[in-house]
Coordinates of C-alpha atoms and ligand atoms in Angstrom, one line a residue:
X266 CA 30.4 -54.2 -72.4
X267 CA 31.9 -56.4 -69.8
X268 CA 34.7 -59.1 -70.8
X269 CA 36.0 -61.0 -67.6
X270 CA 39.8 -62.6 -68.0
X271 CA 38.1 -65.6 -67.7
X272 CA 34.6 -67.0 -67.5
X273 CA 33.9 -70.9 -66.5
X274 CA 30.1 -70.7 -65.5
X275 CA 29.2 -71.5 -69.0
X276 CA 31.6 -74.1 -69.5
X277 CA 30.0 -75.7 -66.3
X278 CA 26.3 -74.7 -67.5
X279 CA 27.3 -76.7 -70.6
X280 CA 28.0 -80.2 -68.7
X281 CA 26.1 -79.6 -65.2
X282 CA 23.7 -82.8 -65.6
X283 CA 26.2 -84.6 -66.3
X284 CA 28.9 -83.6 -63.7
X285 CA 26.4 -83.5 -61.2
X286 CA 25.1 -86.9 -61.7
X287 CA 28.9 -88.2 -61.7
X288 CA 29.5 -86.8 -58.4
X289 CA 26.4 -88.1 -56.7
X290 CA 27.4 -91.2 -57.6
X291 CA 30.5 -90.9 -55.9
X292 CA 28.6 -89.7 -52.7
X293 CA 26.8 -93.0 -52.5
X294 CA 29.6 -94.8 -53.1
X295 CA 31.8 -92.9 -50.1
X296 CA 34.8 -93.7 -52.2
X297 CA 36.6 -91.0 -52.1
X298 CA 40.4 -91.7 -52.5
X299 CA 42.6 -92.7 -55.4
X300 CA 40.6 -96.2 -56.5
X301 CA 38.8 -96.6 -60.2
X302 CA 37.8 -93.3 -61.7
X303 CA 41.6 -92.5 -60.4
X304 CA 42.9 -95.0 -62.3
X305 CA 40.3 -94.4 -65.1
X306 CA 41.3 -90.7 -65.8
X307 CA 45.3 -91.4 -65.5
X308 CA 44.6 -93.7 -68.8
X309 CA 42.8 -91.4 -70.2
X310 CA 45.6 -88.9 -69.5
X311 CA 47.9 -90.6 -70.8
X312 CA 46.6 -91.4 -73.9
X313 CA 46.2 -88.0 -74.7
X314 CA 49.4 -86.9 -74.1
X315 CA 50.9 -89.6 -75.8
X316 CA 52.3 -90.9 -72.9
X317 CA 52.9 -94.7 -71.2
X318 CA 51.7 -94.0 -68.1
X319 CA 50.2 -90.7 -65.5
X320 CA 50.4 -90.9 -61.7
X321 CA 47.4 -88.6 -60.5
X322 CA 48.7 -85.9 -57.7
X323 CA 47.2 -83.6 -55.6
X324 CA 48.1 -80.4 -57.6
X325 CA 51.0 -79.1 -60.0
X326 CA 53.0 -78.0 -57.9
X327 CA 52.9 -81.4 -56.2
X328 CA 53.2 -83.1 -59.2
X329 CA 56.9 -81.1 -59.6
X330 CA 58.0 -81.9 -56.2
X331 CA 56.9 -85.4 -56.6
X332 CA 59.1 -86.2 -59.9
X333 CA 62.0 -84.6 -57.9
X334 CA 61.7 -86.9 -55.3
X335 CA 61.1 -90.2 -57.9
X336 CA 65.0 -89.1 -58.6
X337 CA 66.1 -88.6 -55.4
X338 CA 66.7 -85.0 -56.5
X339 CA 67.6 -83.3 -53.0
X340 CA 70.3 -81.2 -51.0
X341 CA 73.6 -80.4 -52.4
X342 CA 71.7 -80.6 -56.0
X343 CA 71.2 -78.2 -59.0
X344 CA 68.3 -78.1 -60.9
X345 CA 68.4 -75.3 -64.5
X346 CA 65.0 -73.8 -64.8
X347 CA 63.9 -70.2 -65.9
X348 CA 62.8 -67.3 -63.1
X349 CA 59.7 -66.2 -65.7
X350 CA 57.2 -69.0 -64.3
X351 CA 54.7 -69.4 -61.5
X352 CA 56.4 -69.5 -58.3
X353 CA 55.6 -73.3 -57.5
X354 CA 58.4 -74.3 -60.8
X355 CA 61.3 -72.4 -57.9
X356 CA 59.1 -73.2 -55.0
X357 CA 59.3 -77.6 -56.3
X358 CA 63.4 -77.3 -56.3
X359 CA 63.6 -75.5 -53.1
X360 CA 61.1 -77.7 -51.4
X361 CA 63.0 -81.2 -52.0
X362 CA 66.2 -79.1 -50.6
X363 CA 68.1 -78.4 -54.5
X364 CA 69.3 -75.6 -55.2
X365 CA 67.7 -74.0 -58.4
X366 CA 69.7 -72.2 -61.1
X367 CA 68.5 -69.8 -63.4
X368 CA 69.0 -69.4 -67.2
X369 CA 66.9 -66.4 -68.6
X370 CA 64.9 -66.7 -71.0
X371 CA 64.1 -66.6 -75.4
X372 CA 62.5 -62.7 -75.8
X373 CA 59.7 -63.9 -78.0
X374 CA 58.3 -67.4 -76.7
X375 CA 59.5 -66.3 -73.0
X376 CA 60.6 -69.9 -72.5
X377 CA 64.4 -71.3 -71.0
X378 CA 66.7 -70.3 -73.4
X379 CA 68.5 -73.4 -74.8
X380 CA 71.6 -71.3 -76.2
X381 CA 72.3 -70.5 -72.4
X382 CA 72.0 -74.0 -70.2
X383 CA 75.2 -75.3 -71.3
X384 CA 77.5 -72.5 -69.4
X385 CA 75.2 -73.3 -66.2
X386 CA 75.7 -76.7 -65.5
X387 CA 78.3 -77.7 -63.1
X388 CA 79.0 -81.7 -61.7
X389 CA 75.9 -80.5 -59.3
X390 CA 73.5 -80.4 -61.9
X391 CA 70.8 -83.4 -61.9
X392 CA 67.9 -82.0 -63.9
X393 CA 66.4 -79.0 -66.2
X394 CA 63.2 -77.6 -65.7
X395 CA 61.9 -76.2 -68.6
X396 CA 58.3 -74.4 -68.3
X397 CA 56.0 -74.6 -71.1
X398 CA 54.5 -70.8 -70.5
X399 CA 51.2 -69.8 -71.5
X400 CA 50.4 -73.1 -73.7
X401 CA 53.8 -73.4 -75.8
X402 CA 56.3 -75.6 -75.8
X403 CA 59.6 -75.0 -74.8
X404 CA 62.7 -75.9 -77.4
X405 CA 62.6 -79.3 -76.3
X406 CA 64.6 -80.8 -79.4
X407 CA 67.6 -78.5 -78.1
X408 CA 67.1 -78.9 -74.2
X409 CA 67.1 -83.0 -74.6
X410 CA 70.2 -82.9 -76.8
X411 CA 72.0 -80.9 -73.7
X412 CA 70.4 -83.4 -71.0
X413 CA 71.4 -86.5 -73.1
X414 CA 74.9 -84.9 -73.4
X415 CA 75.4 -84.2 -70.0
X416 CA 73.5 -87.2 -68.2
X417 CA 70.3 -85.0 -67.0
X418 CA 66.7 -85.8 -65.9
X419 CA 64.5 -83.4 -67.5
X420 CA 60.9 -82.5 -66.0
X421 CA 58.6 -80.5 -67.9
X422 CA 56.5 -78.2 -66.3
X423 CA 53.4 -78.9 -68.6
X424 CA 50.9 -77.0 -66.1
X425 CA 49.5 -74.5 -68.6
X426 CA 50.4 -77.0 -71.8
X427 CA 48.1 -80.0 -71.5
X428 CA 47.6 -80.6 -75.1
X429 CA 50.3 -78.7 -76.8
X430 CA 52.8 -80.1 -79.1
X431 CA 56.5 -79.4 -80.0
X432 CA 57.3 -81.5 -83.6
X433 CA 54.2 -83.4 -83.5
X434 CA 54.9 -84.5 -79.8
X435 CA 52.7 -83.8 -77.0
X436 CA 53.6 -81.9 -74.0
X437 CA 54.4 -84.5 -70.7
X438 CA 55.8 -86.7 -73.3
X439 CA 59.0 -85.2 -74.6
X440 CA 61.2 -85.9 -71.4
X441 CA 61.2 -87.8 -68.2
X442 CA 58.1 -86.3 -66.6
X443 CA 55.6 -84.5 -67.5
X444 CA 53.5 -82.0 -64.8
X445 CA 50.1 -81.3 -65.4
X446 CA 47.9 -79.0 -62.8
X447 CA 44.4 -78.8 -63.0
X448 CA 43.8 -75.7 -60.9
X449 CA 40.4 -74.2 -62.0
X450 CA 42.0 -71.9 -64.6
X451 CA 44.1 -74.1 -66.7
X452 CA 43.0 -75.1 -70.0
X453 CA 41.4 -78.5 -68.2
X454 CA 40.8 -77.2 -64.8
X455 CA 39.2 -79.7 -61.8
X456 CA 36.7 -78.2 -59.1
X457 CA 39.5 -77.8 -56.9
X458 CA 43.1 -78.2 -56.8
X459 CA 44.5 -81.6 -58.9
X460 CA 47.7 -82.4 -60.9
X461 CA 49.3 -85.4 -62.8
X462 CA 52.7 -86.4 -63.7
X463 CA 53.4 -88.6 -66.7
X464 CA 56.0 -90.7 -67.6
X465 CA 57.1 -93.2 -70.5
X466 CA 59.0 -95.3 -67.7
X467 CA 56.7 -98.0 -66.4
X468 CA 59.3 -98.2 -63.1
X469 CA 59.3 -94.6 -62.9
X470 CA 55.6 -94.3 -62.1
X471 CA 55.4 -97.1 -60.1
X472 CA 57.7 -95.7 -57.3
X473 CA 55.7 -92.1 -58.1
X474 CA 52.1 -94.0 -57.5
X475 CA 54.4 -95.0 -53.5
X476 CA 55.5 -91.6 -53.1
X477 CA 52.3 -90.3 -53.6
X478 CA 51.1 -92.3 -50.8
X479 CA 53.9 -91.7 -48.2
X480 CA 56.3 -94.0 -49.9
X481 CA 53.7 -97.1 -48.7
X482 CA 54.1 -100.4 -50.0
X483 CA 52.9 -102.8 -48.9
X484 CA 50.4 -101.4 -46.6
X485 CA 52.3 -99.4 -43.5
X486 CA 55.3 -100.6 -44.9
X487 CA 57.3 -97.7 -45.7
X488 CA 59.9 -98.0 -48.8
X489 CA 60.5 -94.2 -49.2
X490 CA 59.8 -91.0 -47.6
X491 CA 56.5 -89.7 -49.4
X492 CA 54.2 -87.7 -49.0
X493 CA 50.3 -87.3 -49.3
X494 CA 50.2 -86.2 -52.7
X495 CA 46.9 -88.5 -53.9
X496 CA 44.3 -86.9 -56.1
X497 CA 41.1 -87.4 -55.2
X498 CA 38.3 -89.3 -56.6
X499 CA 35.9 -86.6 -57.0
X500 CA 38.2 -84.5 -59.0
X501 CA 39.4 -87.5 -61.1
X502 CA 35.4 -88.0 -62.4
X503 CA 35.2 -84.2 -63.0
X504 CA 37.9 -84.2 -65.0
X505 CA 37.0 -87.6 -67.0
X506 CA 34.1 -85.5 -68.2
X507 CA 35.8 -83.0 -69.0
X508 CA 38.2 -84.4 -70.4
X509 CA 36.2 -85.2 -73.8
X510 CA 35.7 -81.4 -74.5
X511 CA 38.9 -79.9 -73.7
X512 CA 40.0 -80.2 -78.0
X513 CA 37.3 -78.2 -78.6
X514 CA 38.1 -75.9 -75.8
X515 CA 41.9 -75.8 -77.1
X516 CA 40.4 -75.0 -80.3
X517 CA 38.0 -72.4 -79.5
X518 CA 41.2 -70.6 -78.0
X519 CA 43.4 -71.5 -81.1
X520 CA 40.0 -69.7 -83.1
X521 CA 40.4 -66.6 -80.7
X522 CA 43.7 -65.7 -81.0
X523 CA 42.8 -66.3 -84.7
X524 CA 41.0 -63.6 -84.5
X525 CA 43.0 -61.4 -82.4
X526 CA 45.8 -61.2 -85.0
X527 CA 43.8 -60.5 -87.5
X528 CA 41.7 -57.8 -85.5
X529 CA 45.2 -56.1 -83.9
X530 CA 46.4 -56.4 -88.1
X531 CA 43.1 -53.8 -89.1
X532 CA 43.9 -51.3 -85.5
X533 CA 46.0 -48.7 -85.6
X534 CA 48.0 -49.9 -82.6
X535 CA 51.2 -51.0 -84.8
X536 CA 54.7 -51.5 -83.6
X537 CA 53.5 -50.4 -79.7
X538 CA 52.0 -53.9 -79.1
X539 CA 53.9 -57.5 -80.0
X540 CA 51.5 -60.1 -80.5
X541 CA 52.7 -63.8 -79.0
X542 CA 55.1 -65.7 -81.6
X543 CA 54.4 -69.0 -82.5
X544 CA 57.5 -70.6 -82.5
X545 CA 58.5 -72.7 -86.0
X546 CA 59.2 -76.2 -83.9
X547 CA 55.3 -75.3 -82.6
X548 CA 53.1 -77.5 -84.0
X549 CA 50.1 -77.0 -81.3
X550 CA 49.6 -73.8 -79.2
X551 CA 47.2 -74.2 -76.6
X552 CA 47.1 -70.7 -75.6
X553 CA 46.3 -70.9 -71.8
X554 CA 46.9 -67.4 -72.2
X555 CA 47.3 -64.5 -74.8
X556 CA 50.0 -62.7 -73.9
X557 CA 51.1 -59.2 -75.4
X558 CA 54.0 -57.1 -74.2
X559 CA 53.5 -53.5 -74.6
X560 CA 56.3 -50.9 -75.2
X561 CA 57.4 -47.5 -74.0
X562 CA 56.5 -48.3 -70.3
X563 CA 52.2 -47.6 -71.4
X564 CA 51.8 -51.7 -69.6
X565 CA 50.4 -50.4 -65.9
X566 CA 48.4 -47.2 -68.3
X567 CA 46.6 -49.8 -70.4
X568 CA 46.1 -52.3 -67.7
X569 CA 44.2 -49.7 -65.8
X570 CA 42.6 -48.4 -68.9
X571 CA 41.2 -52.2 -69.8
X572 CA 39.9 -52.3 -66.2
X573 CA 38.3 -49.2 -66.8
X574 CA 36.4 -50.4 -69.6
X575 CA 35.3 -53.4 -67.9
X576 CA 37.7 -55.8 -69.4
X577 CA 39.8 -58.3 -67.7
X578 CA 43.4 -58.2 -68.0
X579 CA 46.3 -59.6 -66.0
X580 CA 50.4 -59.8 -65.5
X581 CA 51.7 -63.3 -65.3
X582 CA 54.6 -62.8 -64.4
X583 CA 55.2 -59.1 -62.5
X584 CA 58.2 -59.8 -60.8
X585 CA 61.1 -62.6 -62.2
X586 CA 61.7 -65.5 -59.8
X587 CA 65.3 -64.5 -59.0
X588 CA 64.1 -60.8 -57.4
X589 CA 61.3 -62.4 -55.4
X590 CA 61.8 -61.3 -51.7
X591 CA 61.8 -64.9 -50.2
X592 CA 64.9 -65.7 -52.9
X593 CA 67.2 -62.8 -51.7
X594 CA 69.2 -65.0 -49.8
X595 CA 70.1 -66.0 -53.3
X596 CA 72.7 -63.0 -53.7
X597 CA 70.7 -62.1 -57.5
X598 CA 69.7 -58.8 -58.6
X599 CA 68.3 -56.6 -61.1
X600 CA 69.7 -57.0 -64.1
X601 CA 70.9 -60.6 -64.2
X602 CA 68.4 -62.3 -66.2
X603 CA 67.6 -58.7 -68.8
X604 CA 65.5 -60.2 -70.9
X605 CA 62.8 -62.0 -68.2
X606 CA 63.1 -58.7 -66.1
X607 CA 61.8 -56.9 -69.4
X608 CA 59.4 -59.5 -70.2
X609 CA 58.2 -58.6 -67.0
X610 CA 57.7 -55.4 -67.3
X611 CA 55.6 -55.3 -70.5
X612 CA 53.5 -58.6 -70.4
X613 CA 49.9 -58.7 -70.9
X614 CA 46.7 -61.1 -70.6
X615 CA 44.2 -60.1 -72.5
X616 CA 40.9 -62.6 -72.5
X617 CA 41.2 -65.1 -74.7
X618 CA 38.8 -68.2 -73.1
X619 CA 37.0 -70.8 -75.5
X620 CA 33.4 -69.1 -74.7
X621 CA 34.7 -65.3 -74.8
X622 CA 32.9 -63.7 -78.2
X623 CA 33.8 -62.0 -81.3
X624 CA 31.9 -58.7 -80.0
X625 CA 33.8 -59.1 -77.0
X626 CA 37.6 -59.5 -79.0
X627 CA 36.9 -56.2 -81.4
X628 CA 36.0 -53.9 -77.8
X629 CA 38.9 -55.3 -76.3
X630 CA 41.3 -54.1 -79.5
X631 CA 39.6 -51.3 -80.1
X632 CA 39.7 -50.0 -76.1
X633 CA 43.7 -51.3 -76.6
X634 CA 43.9 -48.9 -79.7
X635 CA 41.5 -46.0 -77.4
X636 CA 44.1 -46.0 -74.8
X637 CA 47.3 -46.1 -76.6
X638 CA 46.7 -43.9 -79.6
X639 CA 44.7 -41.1 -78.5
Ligands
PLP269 C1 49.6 -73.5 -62.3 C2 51.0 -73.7 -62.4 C3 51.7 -74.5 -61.5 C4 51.1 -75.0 -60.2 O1 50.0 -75.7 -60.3 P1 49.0 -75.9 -59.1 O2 48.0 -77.0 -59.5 O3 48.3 -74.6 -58.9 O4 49.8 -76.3 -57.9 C5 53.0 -74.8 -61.7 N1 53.7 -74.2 -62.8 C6 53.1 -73.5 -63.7 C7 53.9 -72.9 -64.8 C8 51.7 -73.2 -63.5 O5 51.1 -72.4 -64.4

């Protein structure tokens, strides 16, 4: 049996007419930047994440470097944020010239660790970055009270958490901005790269929607510095489509990790694999991604064992922001943020995508239970 980390063709088979016909349209129109379905689909985004408004952006990563800039977030600045994310959470703050600051990071939900911002933040600190990793939210509740006390922007990294909720409230809407991507493999993923930042500030979007388009307004008069971060036209009616499945997509995925749990419960593989923890202020998990951590140094062994077998696995994240070659100017090392270096060292994907079967779940736990009990 073969079970790919992640499958989209079906997804697509499922809405091809539809998607296809959308597109074409476009085509004859030649209308390709920003312009109705644009503004269309940033509704509709904002909407479902309970939001005022959404400015549409080129990609998430942009859509991180773009709500820096709406602050004016720049050299001589500090913004907190965790080294166990994608590179492009680090890669935002450095880009707009800040200098990012690391707090490590809670060992079961792998998110910032509120208990350890406080001691971090110094009269250079403008903004925390919390990253909701692998489709739940960070401890939002305790991060806000910090940034209220303090006088902080906050920017969630939302990329793999369109959907989820901490306390009832949606991801994008629980701070200052929100940043979605839509890179192919997120839970609603464009044809291409895409992103969206949301906001409840109706001025704050407005200056995003200038510095998305080079800080233009009016026309080739330049208020602020920007950038091209626009998102395109065609990806905006992709995703509008899209858009009206992605519940039952969230759900499917909630249903699969269901069943995970209950199928890891049955297997012998007990105490060697930690299945992810729902947090109690979770009140949606998305799971863009079933992560397991795996003990006694056996990760790499059943990583190459699943491959083996035909099943796809990955390691988001194998090494911690703060050891990354291009941040050793930063003076860090191993052993400054433990619990993020362990994480590290024991994560694992295992499939867990909407159309991924039941046959497909019990060969994956009982190859995991093959390789680490025999
Ligand atoms: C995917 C991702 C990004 C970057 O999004 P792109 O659209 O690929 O630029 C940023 N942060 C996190 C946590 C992500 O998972």
């Amino acid at each position: 049996m073969q079970v790919p980390l992640l499958d989209l063709k079906e997804q697509y088979r499922s809405m091809k007419d539809e998607i296809l016909q959308e597109i074409s349209g476009l085509c004859d129109s030649q209308m390709f930047i920003l312009g109705q379905k644009v503004e269309t689909f940033e509704s509709e985004i904002a909407e479902y994440c309970a939001t005022d408004y959404a400015c549409g952006v080129s990609s998430g990563s942009d859509a991180l470097i773009i709500a820096l800039m709406n602050e004016g977030i720049g050299h001589g600045d500090e913004v907190i944020t965790t080294p166990f994310t994608f590179f492009a959470t680090v890669g935002a703050i450095v880009r707009v010239g800040a200098t990012p600051v690391f707090v490590d990071i809670e060992p079961d939900t792998f998110n910032i660790d509120p208990k350890l911002i406080e001691a971090e933040i110094t009269p250079k600190t403008k903004a925390i970055m919390p990253v909701h990793l692998y489709g739940q939210c960070a401890d939002m509740g305790a991060i806000n009270v910090i940034a209220e006390k303090h006088g902080l922007i906050v920017v969630e990294d939302a990329c793999q958490a369109i959907g989820a909720e901490y306390k009832g409230n949606r991801a994008g809407s629980i701070s200052d901005y929100g940043c979605f991507s839509f890179f192919p493999s997120k839970n609603l993923g464009a044809f291409g790269d895409g992103g969206i930042v949301t906001t409840n500030s109706a001025g704050k979007c407005e200056k995003l929607k200038i510095f998305r388009n080079h800080g233009m307004f009016p026309k080739y008069y330049h208020k602020y510095i920007g950038g091209n971060f626009r998102l395109d036209a065609l990806q905006a009616a992709v995703l509008s489509i899209k858009l009206r499945k992605l519940d039952s997509w969230s759900e499917a995925r909630q249903h699969n990790a269901a069943e995970y749990r209950e199928l890891f419960a049955k297997s012998a593989i007990n105490g060697q694999v930690t299945l992810p923890v729902v947090a109690d202020y979770t009140t949606r998990h998305i799971y863009n991604q079933f992560c397991i951590l795996v003990a006694d140094g056996k990760r790499d062994e059943l990583r190459q064992g699943l491959n083996d077998a035909g099943i796809g696995c990955d390691i988001y994240y194998p090494v911690p922001l703060h050891l990354q070659e291009c941040f050793s100017d930063m003076g860090l090392k191993v052993g400054d943020f433990p619990v993020s270096e362990k994480v590290a060292d024991e994560i694992l994907a295992i499939p867990i995508f909407p159309e991924s079967t039941s046959e497909q779940r019990e060969y994956v736990v009982k190859m995991i239970e093959k390789i680490l009990c025999s």
